[in-house]
PDB file of C-alpha atoms in Angstrom:
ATOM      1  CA  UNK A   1      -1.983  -7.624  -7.209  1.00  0.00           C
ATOM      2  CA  UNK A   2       0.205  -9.129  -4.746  1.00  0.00           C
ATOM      3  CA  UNK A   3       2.502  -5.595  -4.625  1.00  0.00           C
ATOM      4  CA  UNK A   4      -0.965  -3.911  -3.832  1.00  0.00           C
ATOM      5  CA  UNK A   5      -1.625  -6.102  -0.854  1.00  0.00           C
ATOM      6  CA  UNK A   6       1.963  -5.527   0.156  1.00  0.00           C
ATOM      7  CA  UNK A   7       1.230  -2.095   0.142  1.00  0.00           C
ATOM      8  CA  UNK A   8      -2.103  -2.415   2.084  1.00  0.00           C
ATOM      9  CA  UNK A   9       0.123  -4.494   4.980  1.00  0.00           C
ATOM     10  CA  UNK A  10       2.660  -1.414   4.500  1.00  0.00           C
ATOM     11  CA  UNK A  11       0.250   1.354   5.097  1.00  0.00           C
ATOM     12  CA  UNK A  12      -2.507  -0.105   7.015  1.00  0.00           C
ATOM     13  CA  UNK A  13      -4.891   0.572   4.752  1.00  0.00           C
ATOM     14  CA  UNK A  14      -8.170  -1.786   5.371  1.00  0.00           C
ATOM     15  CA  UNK A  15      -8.880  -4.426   2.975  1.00  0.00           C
ATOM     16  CA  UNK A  16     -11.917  -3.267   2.201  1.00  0.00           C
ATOM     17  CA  UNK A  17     -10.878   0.015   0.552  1.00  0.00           C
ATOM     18  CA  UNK A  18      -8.849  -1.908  -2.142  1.00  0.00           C
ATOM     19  CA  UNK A  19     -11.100  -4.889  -2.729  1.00  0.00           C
ATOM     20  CA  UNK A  20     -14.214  -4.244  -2.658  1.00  0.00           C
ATOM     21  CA  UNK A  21     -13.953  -1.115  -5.431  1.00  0.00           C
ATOM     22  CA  UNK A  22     -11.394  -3.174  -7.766  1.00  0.00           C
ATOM     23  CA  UNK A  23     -14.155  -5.926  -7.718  1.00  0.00           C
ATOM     24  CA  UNK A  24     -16.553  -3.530  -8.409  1.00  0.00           C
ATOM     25  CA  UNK A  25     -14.381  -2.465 -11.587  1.00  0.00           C
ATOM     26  CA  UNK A  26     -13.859  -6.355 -12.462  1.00  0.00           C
ATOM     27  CA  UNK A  27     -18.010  -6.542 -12.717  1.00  0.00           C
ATOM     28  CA  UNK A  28     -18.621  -3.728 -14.939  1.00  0.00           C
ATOM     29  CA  UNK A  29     -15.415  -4.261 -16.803  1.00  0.00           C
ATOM     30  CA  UNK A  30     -17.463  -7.936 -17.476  1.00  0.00           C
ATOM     31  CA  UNK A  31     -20.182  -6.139 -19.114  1.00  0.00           C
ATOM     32  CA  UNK A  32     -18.152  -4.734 -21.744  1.00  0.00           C
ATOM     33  CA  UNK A  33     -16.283  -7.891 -22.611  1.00  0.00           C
ATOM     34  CA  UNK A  34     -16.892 -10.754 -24.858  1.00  0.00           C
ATOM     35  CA  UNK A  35     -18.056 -13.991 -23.275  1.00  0.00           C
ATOM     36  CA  UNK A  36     -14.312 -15.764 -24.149  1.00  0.00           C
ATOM     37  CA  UNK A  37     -12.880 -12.824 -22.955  1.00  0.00           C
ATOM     38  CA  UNK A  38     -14.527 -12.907 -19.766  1.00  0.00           C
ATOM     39  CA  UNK A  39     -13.979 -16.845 -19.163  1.00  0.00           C
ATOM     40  CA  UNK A  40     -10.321 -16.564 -19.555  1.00  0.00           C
ATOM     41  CA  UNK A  41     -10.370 -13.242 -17.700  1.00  0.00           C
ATOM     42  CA  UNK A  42     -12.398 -14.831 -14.575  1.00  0.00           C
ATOM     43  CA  UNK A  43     -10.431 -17.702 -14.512  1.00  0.00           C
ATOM     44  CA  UNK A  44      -7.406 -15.932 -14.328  1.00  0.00           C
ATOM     45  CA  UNK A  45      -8.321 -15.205 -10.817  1.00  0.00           C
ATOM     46  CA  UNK A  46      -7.620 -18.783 -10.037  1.00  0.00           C
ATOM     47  CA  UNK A  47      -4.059 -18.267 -10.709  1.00  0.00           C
ATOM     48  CA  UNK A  48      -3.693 -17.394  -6.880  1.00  0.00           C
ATOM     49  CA  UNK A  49      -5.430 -20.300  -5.955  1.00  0.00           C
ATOM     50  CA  UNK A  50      -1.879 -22.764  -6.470  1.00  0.00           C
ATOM     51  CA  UNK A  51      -1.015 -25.311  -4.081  1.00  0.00           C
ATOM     52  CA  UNK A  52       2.154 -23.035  -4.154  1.00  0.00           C
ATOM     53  CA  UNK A  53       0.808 -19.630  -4.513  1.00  0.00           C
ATOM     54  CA  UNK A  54      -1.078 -19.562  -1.408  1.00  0.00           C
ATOM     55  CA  UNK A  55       1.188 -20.666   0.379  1.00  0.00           C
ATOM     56  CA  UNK A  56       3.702 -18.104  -0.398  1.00  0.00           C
ATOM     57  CA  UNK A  57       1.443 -14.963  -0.510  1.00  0.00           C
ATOM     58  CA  UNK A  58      -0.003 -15.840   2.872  1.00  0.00           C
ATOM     59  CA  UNK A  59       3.490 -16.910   4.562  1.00  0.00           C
ATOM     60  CA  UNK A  60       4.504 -13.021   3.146  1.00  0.00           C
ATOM     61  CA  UNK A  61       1.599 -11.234   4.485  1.00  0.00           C
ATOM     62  CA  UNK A  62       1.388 -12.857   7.382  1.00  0.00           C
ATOM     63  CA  UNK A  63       5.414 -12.088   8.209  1.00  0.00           C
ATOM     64  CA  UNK A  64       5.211  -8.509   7.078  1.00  0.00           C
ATOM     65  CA  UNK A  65       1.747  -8.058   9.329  1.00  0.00           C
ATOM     66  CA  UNK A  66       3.450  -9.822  12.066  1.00  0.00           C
ATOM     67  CA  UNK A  67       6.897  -7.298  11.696  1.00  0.00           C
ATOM     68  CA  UNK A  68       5.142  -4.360  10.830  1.00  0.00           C
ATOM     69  CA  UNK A  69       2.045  -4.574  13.477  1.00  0.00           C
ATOM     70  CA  UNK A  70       4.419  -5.824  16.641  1.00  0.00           C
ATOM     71  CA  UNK A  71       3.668  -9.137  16.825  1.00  0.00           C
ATOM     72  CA  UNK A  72       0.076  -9.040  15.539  1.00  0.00           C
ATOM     73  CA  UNK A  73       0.013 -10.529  11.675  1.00  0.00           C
ATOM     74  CA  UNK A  74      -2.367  -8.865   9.621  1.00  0.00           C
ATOM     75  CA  UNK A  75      -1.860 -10.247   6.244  1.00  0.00           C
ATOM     76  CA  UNK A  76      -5.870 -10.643   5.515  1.00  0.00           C
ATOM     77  CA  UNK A  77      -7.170  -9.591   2.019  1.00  0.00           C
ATOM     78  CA  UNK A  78      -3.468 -10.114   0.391  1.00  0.00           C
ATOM     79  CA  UNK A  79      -4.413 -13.056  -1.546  1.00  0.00           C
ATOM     80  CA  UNK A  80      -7.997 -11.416  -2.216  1.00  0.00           C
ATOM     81  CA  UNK A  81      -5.711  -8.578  -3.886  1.00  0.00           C
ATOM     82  CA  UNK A  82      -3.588 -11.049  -5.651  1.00  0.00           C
ATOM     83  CA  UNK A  83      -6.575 -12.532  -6.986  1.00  0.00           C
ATOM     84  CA  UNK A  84      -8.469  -9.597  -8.493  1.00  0.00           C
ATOM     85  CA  UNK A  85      -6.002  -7.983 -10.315  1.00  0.00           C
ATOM     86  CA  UNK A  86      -5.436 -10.283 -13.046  1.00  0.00           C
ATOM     87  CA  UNK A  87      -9.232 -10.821 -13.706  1.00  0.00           C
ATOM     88  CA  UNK A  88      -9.457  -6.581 -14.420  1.00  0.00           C
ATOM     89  CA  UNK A  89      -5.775  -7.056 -16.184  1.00  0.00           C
ATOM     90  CA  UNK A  90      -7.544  -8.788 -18.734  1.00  0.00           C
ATOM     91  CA  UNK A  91     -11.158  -7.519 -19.269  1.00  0.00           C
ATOM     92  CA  UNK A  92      -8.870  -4.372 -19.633  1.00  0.00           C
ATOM     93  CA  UNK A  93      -6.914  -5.687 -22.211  1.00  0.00           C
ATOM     94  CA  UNK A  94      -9.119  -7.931 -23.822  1.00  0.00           C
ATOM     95  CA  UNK A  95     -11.659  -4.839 -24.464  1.00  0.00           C
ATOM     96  CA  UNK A  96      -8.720  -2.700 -25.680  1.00  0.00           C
ATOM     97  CA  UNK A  97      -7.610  -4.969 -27.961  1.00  0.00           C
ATOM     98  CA  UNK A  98     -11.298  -6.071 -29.126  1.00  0.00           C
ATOM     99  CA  UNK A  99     -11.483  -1.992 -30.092  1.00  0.00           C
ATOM    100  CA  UNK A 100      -8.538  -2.219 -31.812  1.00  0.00           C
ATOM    101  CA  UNK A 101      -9.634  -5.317 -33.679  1.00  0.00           C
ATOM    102  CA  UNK A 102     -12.569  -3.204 -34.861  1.00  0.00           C
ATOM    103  CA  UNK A 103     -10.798  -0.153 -35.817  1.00  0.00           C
ATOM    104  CA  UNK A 104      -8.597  -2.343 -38.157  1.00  0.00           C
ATOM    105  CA  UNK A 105     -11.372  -4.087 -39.677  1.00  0.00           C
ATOM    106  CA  UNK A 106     -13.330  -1.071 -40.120  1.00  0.00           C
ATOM    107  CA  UNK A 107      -9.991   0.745 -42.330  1.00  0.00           C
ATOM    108  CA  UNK A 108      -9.320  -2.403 -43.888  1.00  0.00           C
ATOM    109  CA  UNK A 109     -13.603  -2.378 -45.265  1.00  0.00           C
ATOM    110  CA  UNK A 110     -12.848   1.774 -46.009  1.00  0.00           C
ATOM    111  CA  UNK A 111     -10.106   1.462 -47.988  1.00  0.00           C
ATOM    112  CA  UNK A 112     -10.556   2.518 -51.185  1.00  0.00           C
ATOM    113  CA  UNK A 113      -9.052  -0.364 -53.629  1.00  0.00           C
ATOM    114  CA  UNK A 114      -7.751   1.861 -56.488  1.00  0.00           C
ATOM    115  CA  UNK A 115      -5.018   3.581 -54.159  1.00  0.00           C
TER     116      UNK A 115
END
């Protein structure tokens, strides 16, 4: 997440354009998950909420805005990117893996005990 608002600061791409659709993905990802899945998944979002994580990703977009823009930092919507990415990391993975869960249970319930 954080190399995706690097990227926004690099091209000067508004915040909005990256944000707003991956949150968009995180919602409808949620209605596809399993309620524990989406707790941990949700929560995971707070991982960019540190008493040292904020302070890092905004000191870095704020220097690369302030390098890259001549003089004016523009590091707004970095931390929202670092913050959305893990939530849609794991609703990804935790549907993926709930499908594979199923598939295995549904062989294991097919297979035929004789051979």
């Amino acid at each position: 997440g954080t190399c995706v608002g690097v990227l926004k600061i690099l091209w000067g791409l508004s915040m909005w354009k990256i944000v707003l659709p991956m949150y968009a993905i995180a919602v409808a990802l949620t209605s596809f998950s399993s309620e524990g899945i989406t707790c941990v998944a949700w929560d995971a979002g707070g991982v960019t909420t540190g008493s040292v994580t904020v302070p890092l990703i905004l000191a870095l977009g704020l220097g690369l805005g302030k390098e890259l823009n001549g003089g004016k930092a523009d590091g707004f919507g970095l931390l929202g990117c670092a913050s959305v990415f893990p939530i849609t990391t794991v609703l990804a993975a935790g549907i993926l893996l709930g499908r594979t869960r199923d598939r295995r249970k549904a062989l294991v319930l097919h297979e035929d005990p004789l051979g």
